[in-house]
Coordinates of C-alpha atoms and ligand atoms in Angstrom, one line a residue:
X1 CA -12.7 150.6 125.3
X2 CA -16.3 150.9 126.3
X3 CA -17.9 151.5 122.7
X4 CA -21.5 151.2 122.9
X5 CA -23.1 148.4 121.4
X6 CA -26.5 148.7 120.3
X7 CA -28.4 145.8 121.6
X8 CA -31.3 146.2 119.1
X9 CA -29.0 145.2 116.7
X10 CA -28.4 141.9 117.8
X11 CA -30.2 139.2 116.6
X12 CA -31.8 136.9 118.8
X13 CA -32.8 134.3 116.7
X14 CA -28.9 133.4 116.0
X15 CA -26.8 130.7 117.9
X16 CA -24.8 133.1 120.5
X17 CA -21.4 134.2 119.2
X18 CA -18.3 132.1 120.4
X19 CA -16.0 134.5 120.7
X20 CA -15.7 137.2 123.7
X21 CA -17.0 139.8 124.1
X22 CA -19.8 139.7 121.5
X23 CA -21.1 136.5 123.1
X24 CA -21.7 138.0 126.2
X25 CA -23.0 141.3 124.4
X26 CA -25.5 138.5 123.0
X27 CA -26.6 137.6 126.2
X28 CA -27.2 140.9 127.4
X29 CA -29.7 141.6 124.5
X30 CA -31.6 138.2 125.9
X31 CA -31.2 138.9 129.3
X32 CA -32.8 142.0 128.5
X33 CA -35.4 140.7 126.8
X34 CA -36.8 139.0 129.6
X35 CA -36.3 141.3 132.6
X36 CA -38.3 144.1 130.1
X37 CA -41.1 141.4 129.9
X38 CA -41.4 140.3 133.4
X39 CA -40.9 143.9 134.2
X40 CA -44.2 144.8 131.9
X41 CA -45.8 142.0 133.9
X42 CA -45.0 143.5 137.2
X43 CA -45.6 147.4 136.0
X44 CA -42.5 148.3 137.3
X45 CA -38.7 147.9 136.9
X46 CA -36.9 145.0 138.2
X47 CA -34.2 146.2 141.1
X48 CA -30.5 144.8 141.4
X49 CA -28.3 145.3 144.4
X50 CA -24.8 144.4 144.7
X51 CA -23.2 144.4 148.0
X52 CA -19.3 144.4 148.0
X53 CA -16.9 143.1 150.7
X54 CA -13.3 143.6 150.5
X55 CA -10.5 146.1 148.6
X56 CA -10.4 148.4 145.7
X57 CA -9.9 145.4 142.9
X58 CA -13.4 143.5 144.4
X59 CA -15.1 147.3 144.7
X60 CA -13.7 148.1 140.7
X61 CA -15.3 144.5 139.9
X62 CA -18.7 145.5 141.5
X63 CA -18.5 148.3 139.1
X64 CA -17.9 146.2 135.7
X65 CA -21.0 143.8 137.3
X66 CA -23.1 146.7 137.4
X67 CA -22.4 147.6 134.3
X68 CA -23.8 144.3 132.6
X69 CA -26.5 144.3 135.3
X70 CA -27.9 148.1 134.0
X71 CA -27.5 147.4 130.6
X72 CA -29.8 144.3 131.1
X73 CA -32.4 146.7 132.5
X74 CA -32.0 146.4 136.3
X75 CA -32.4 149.6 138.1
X76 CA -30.2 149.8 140.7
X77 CA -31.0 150.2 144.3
X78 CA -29.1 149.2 148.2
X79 CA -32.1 147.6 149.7
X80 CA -31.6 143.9 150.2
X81 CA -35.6 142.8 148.8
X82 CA -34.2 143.6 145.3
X83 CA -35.2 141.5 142.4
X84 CA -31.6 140.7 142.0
X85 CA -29.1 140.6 144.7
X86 CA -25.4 139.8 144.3
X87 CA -22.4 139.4 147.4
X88 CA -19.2 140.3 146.0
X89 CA -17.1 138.4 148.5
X90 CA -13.5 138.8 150.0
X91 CA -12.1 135.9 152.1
X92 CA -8.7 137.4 152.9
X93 CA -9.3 137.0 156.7
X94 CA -11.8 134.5 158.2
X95 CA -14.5 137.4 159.6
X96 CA -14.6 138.7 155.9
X97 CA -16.4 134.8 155.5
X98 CA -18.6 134.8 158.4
X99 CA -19.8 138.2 157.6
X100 CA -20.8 137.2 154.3
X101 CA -22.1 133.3 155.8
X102 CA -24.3 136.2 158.5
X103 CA -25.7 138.4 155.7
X104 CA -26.5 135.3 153.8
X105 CA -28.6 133.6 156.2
X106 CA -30.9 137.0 156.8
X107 CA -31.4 137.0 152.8
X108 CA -32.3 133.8 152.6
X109 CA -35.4 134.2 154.8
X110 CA -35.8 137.5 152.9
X111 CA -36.3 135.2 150.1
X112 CA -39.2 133.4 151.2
X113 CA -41.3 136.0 151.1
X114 CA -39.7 137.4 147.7
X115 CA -39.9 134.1 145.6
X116 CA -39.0 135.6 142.3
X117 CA -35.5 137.2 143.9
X118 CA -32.1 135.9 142.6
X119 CA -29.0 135.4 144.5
X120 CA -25.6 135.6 143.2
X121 CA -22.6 135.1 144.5
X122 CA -19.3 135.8 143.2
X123 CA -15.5 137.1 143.9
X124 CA -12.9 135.3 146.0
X125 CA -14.6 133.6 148.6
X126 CA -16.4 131.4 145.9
X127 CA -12.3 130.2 144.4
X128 CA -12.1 127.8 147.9
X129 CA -14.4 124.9 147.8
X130 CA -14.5 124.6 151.4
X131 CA -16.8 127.9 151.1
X132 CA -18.7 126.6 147.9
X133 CA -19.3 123.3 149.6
X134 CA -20.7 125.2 152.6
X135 CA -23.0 127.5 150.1
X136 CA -24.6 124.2 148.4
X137 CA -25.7 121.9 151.5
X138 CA -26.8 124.7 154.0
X139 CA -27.7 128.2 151.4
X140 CA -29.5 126.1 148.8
X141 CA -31.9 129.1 148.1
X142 CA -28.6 130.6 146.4
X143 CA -29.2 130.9 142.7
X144 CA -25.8 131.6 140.5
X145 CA -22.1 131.1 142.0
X146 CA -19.3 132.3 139.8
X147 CA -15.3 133.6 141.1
X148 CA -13.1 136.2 140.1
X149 CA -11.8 135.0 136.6
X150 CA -15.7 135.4 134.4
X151 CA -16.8 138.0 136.0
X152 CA -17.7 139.3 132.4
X153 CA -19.7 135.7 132.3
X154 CA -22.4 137.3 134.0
X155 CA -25.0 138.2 131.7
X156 CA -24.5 134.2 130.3
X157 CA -25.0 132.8 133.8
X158 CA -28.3 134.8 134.8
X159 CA -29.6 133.7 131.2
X160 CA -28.8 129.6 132.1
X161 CA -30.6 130.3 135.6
X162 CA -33.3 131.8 133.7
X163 CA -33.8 128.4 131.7
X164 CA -33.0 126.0 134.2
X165 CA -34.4 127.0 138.0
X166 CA -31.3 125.2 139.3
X167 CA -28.2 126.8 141.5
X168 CA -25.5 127.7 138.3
X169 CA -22.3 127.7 139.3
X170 CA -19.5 128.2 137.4
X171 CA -15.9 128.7 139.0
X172 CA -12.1 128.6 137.1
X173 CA -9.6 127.7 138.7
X174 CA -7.2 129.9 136.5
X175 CA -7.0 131.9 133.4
X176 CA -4.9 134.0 131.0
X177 CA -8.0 135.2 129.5
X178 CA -8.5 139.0 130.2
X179 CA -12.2 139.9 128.0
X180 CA -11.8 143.7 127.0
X181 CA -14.9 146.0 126.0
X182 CA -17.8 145.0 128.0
X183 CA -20.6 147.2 129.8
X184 CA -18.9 149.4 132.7
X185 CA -21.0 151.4 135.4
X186 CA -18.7 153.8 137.6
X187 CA -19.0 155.0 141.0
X188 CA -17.5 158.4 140.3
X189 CA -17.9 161.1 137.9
X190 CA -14.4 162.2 138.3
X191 CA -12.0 159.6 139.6
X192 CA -12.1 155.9 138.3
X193 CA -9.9 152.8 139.4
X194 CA -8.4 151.6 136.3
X195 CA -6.9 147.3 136.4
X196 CA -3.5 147.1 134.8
X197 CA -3.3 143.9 136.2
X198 CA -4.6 140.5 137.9
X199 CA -3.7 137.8 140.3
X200 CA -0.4 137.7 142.3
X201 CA 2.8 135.3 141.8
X202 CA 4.2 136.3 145.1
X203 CA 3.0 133.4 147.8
X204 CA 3.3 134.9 150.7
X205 CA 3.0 132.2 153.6
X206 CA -0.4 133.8 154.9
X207 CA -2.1 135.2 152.1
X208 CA -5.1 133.2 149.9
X209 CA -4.6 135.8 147.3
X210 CA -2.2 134.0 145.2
X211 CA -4.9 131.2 145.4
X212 CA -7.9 133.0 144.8
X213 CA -7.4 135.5 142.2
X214 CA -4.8 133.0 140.1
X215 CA -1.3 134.1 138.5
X216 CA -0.2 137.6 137.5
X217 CA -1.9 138.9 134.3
X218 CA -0.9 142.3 132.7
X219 CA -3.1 144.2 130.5
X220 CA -2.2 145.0 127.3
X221 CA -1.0 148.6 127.8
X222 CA -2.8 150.2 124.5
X223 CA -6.2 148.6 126.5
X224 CA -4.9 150.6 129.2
X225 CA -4.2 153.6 127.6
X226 CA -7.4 153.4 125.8
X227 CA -9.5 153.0 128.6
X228 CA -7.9 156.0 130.5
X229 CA -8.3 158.1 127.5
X230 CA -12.0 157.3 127.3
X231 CA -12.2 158.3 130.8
X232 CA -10.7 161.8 130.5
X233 CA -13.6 162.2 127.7
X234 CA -15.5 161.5 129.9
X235 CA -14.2 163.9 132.6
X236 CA -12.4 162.0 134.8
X237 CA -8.8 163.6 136.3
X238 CA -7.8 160.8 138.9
X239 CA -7.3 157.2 138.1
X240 CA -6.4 154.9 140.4
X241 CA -4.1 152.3 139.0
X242 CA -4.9 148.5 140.4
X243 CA -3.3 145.1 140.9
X244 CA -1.8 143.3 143.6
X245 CA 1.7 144.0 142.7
X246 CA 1.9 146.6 140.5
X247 CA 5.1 146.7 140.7
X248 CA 5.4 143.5 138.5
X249 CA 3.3 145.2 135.7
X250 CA 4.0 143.9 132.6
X251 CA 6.9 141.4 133.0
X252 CA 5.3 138.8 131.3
X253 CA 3.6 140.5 128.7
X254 CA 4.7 139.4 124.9
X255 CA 7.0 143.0 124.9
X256 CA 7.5 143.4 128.3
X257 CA 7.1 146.9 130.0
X258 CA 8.0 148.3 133.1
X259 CA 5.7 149.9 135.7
X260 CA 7.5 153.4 135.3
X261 CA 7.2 153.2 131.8
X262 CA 3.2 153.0 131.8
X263 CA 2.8 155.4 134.5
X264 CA 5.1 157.8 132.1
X265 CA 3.0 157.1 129.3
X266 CA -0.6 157.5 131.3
X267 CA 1.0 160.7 132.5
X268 CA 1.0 162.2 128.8
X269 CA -2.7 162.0 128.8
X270 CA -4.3 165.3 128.7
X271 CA -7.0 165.8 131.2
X272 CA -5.6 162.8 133.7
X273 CA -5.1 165.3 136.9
X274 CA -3.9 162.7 139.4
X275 CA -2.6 159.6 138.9
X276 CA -2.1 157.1 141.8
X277 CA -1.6 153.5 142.0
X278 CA -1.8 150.7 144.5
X279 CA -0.2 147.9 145.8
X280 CA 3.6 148.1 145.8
X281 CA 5.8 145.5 146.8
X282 CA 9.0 146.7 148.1
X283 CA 10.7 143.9 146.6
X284 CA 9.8 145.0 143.3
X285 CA 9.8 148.7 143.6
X286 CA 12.7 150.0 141.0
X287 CA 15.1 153.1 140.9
X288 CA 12.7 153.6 137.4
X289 CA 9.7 154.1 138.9
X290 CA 11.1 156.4 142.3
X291 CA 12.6 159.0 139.0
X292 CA 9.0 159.1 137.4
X293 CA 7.4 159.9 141.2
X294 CA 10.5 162.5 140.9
X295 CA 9.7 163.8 137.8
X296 CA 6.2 163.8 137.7
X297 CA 2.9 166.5 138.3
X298 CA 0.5 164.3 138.2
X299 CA 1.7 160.9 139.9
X300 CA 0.4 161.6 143.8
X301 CA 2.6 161.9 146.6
X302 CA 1.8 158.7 148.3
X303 CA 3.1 155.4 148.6
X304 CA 1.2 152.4 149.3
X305 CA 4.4 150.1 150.7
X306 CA 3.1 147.4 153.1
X307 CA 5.8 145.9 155.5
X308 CA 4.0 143.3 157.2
X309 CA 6.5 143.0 159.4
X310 CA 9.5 144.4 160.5
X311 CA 11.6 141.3 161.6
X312 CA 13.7 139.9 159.0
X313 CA 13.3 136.9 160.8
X314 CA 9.7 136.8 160.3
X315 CA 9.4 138.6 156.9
X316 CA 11.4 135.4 155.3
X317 CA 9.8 133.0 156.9
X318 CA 6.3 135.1 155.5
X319 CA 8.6 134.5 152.2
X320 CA 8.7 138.9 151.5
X321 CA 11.7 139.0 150.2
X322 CA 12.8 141.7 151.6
X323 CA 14.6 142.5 155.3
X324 CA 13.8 145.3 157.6
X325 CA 17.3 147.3 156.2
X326 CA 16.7 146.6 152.8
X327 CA 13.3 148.2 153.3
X328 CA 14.2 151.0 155.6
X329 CA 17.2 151.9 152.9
X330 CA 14.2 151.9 150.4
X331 CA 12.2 154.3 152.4
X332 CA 15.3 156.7 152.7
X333 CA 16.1 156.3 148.9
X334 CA 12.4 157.2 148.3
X335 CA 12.5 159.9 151.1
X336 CA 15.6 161.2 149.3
X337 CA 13.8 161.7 146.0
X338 CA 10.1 162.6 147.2
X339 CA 10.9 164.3 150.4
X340 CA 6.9 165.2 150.7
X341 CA 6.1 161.6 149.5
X342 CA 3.4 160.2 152.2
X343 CA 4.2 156.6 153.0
X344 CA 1.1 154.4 154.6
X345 CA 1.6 150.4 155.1
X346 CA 0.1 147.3 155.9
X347 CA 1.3 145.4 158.8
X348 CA 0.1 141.8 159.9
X349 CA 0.4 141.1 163.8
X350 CA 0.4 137.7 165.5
X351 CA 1.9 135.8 162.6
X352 CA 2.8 132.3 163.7
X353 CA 5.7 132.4 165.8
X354 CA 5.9 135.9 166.4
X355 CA 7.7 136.9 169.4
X356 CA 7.5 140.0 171.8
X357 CA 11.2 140.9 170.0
X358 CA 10.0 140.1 166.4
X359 CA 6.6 142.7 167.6
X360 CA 9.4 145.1 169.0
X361 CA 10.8 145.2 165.5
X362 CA 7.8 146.2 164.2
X363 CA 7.1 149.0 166.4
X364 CA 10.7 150.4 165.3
X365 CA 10.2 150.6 161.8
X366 CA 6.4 152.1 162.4
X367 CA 8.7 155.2 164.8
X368 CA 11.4 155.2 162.2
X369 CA 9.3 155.3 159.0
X370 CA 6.4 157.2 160.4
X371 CA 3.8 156.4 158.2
X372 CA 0.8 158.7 157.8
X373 CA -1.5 155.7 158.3
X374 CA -1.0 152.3 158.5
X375 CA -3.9 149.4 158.0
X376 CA -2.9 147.0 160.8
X377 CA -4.1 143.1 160.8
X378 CA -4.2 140.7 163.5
X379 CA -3.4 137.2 161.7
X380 CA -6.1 135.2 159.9
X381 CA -5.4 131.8 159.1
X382 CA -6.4 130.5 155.8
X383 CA -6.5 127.2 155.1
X384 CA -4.4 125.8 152.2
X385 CA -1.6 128.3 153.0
X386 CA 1.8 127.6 154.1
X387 CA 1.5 129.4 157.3
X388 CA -1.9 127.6 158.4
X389 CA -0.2 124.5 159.6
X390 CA 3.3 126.7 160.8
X391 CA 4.2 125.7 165.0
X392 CA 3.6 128.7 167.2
X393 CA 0.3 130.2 166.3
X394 CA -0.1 133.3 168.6
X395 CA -2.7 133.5 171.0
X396 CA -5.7 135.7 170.2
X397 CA -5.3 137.8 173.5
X398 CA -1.5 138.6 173.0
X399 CA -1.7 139.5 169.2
X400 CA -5.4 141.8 170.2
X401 CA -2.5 143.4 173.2
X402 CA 0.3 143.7 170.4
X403 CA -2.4 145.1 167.7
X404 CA -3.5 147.9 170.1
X405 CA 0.3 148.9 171.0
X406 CA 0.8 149.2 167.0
X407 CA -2.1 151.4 166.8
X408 CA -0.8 153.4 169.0
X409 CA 2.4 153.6 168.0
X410 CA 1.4 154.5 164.8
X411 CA -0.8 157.5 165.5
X412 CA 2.0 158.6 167.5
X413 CA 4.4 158.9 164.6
X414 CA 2.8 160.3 161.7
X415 CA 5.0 162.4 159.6
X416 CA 2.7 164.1 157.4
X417 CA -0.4 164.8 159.9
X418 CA -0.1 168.6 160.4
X419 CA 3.3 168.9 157.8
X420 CA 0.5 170.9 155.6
X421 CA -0.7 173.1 158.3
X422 CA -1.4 176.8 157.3
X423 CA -0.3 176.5 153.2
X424 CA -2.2 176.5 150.1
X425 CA -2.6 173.3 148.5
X426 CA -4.7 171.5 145.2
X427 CA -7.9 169.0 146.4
X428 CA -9.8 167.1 144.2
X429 CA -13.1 168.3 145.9
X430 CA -14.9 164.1 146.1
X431 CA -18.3 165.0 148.6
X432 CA -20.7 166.9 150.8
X433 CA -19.2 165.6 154.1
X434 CA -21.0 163.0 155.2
X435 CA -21.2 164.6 159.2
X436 CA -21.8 167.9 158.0
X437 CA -23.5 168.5 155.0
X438 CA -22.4 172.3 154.7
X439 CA -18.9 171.5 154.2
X440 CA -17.7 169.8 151.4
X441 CA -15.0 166.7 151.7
X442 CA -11.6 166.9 149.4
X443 CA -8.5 165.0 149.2
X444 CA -4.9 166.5 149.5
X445 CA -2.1 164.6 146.7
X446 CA -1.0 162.7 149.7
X447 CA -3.7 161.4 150.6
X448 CA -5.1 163.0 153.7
X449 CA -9.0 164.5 153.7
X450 CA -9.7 167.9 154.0
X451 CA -13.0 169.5 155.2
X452 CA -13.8 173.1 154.2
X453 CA -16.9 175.5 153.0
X454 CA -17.7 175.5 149.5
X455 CA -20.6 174.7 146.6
X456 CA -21.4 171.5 145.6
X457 CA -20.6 172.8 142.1
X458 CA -17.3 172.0 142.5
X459 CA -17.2 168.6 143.3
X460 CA -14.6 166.6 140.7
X461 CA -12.5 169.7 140.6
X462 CA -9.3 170.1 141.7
X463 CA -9.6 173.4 143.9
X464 CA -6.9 175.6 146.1
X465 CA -7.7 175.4 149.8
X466 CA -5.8 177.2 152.8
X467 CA -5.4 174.5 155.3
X468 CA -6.1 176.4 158.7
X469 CA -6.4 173.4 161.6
X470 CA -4.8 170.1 161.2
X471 CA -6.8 167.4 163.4
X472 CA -4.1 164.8 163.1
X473 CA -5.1 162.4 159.7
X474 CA -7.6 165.2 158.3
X475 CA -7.4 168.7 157.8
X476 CA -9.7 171.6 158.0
X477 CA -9.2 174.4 155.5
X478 CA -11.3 177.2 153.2
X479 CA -11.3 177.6 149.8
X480 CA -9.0 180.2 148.4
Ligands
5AD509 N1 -4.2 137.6 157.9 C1 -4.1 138.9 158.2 N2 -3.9 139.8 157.3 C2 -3.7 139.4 156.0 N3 -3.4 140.1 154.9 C3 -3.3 139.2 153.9 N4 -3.5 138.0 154.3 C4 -3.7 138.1 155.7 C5 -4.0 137.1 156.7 N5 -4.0 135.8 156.4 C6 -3.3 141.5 154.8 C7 -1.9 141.9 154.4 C8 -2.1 142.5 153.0 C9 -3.5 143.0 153.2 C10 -4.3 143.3 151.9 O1 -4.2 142.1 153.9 O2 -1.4 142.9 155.2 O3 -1.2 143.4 152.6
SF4_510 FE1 -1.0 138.4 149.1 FE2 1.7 138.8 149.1 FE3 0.3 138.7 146.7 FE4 0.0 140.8 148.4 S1 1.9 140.3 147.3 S2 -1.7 139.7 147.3 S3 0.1 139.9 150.4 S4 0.6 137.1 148.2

């Protein structure tokens, strides 16, 4: 994974290589070619910015964009009159559109008075035509539309808007293709947020997921492995393991493996720290994988497990699979094994039909489960879902009133917040706080942040800390 190519050594002069990912590697070297000229023209670089809505998967994409985008020979930079300016998008719930339709519309006058500036658009707002149609008739100053399946297409695209001055777009609707071994640019030193997989099979009724990032793709685990060993060379000690269900990992790969398995084998790898991973399904979460969490030193105490709901009623009807007792015994079996595990959720309120007593459920499991934090959702609709055109969409005002009681109620339970208080424990050491610049920001194994006093030097390490004060979700601490 990640060998460097030298791009000298491609020749130009050649038709462009059919097969992936030397073609693109081709179209880097061109690409290059031309940014360095108009860049010799201009007597100074050419500037890319890339501005990314949405979770972890769209953020790890940004990274692999700007990858190709600095080996071309953009510099890059966050101010918006950039030579070459790309939206990432997420279109999960509606506002994640209309921010991206807002930011749009104050770039495009930008543009006027940058005429040489190109505008891409990609990731998984550009899968629903509705949103691509929109794009074409009223943002026709946009220059290059592509989705979340050729990503690694980018350096080919950029070189056909190049030649032709017209709007490129190029959208799948699907693919089993996974391109390994192109250019990579990460945000971190010392943590990295490694794909095992794409796409979700699940369908649940409110989510656009399933639509917009395609069927479940594994990746071959040796890539896997590979990559992660790179990245311990390099000296990284926490990945970050990504995929919508990662619980599903590797079930339809020609030898299947399980999720615990890789995790047991990414464990072996010397340097790797910290190991965490995210998103769970419970319906999918084995016995397997609870013993390696058991077993493990380097797997993190934390547990991504989103609930969405806590009526049974309502979670089949969101087609889960799972009840609010099958879960709950889950949580207990996981307890049971982990007891320090820190659990954190996602829970959707004001799904169609939702009733005071369906909320109610909700707010037992948050006061029974106590999760450490919880990212809590008032219901988006997305059109072309099953749950779009569902009887009984819930007001605005009572799901806003039922959103603020869950808030609430989950601030109130918190299991782990303060658990810590006055013992030892091992941060990764991530930042110079961001409020305070003479502390410096870490993260505990489950999770929670911890502020204390200490050198900049040891950012990327993994550090004892006394943790004096907890504040509720962070901690204060010094270094021991
Ligand atoms: N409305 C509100 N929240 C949603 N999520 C997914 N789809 C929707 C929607 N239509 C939430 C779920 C999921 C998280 C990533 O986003 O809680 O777990
Ligand atoms: Fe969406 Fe459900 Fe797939 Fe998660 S598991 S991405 S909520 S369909």
């Amino acid at each position: 994974m990640n060998e460097i190519i030298d791009l000298d050594n491609i020749d130009l002069t050649k038709e462009p290589p059919l097969m992936e990912p030397d073609r693109q590697w081709y179209y880097i070297a061109k690409c290059r070619e031309l940014v360095k000229a108009k860049s010799e023209e201009l007597g100074r670089p050419l500037y890319a910015s890339i501005i990314t809505f949405g979770c972890q998967m769209n953020s790890r994409d940004s990274e692999k964009i700007s990858g190709i985008l600095k080996q071309i020979g953009y510099v890059e930079t966050d101010t918006e009159d950039a030579d070459f300016i790309l939206y990432n998008t997420c279109t999960v719930r509606e506002n994640a559109n209309n921010r991206v339709y807002g930011r749009l519309g104050a770039q495009g006058r930008l543009k006027k008075d940058h005429p040489g500036m190109i505008i891409a658009l990609c990731g998984c707002m550009m899968q629903e035509a509705t949103a691509v149609e929109k794009i074409k008739t009223s943002y026709r100053f946009v220059d290059i539309i592509f989705g979340t399946h050729n990503i690694f297409k980018l350096a080919e695209l950029l070189q056909t808007r190049f030649d032709s001055k017209r709007m490129v777009i190029d959208l799948w609707k699907n693919t089993d293709m996974i391109v390994e071994n192109l250019p990579n640019d990460r945000q971190y030193s010392f943590k990295a947020g490694v794909n095992i997989m794409f796409g979700c099979n699940n369908f649940c009724s409110y989510c656009i997921v399933p639509y917009v990032r395609g069927r479940e793709r594994s990746r071959n685990p040796q890539d896997i492995l590979d990559e992660i060993k790179g990245l311990a060379k390099d000296g990284v000690v926490e990945i970050m393991l990504l995929g919508q269900n990662v619980n599903s990992y590797g079930k339809n790969l020609e030898t299947p493996m399980s999720f615990a398995k890789l995790l047991s084998e990414i464990e072996k790898i010397d340097g790797i720290e910290r190991v965490r991973f995210m998103t769970s399904h419970p319906k999918d979460l084995s016995d397997e994988l609870i013993e390696v969490m058991k077993q493990s030193k380097k797997v993190c105490k934390h547990l991504h497990l989103p609930i969405q709901s806590g009526s049974s009623r309502l979670l089949q009807i969101m087609n889960r699979r799972y009840t609010k007792e099958s879960y709950l015994e889950l949580v207990e079996k996981i307890r049971a094994a982990v007891p320090d595990i820190s659990l954190t959720t996602d829970i959707i309120v004001g799904f169609p039909g939702e009733t005071e007593e369906d909320f109610l459920e909700t707010m037992e499991v948050v006061r029974k489960v106590g999760y450490d934090s919880a990212f809590t959702f008032v219901y988006s609709k997305r059109t072309g879902t099953p749950a779009a055109t569902m009887e009984g969409q819930v007001e605005e005002t009572v799901a806003m009133e039922r959103f603020d009681r869950l808030l609430k109620e989950v601030k109130a339970n918190s299991v782990a917040a303060g658990k810590d208080e006055h013992t030892t424990q091992k941060i990764l050491v991530e930042e110079v706080n961001e409020q305070n610049p003479g502390l410096l920001t870490g993260r505990l194994s489950n999770n929670l942040l911890v502020h204390f006093k200490g050198s900049e030097s040891l950012i990327g390490t993994i550090v004892d800390v006394f943790l004096d004060e907890s504040k509720g979700f962070y901690y204060m601490g010094s270094l021991i």
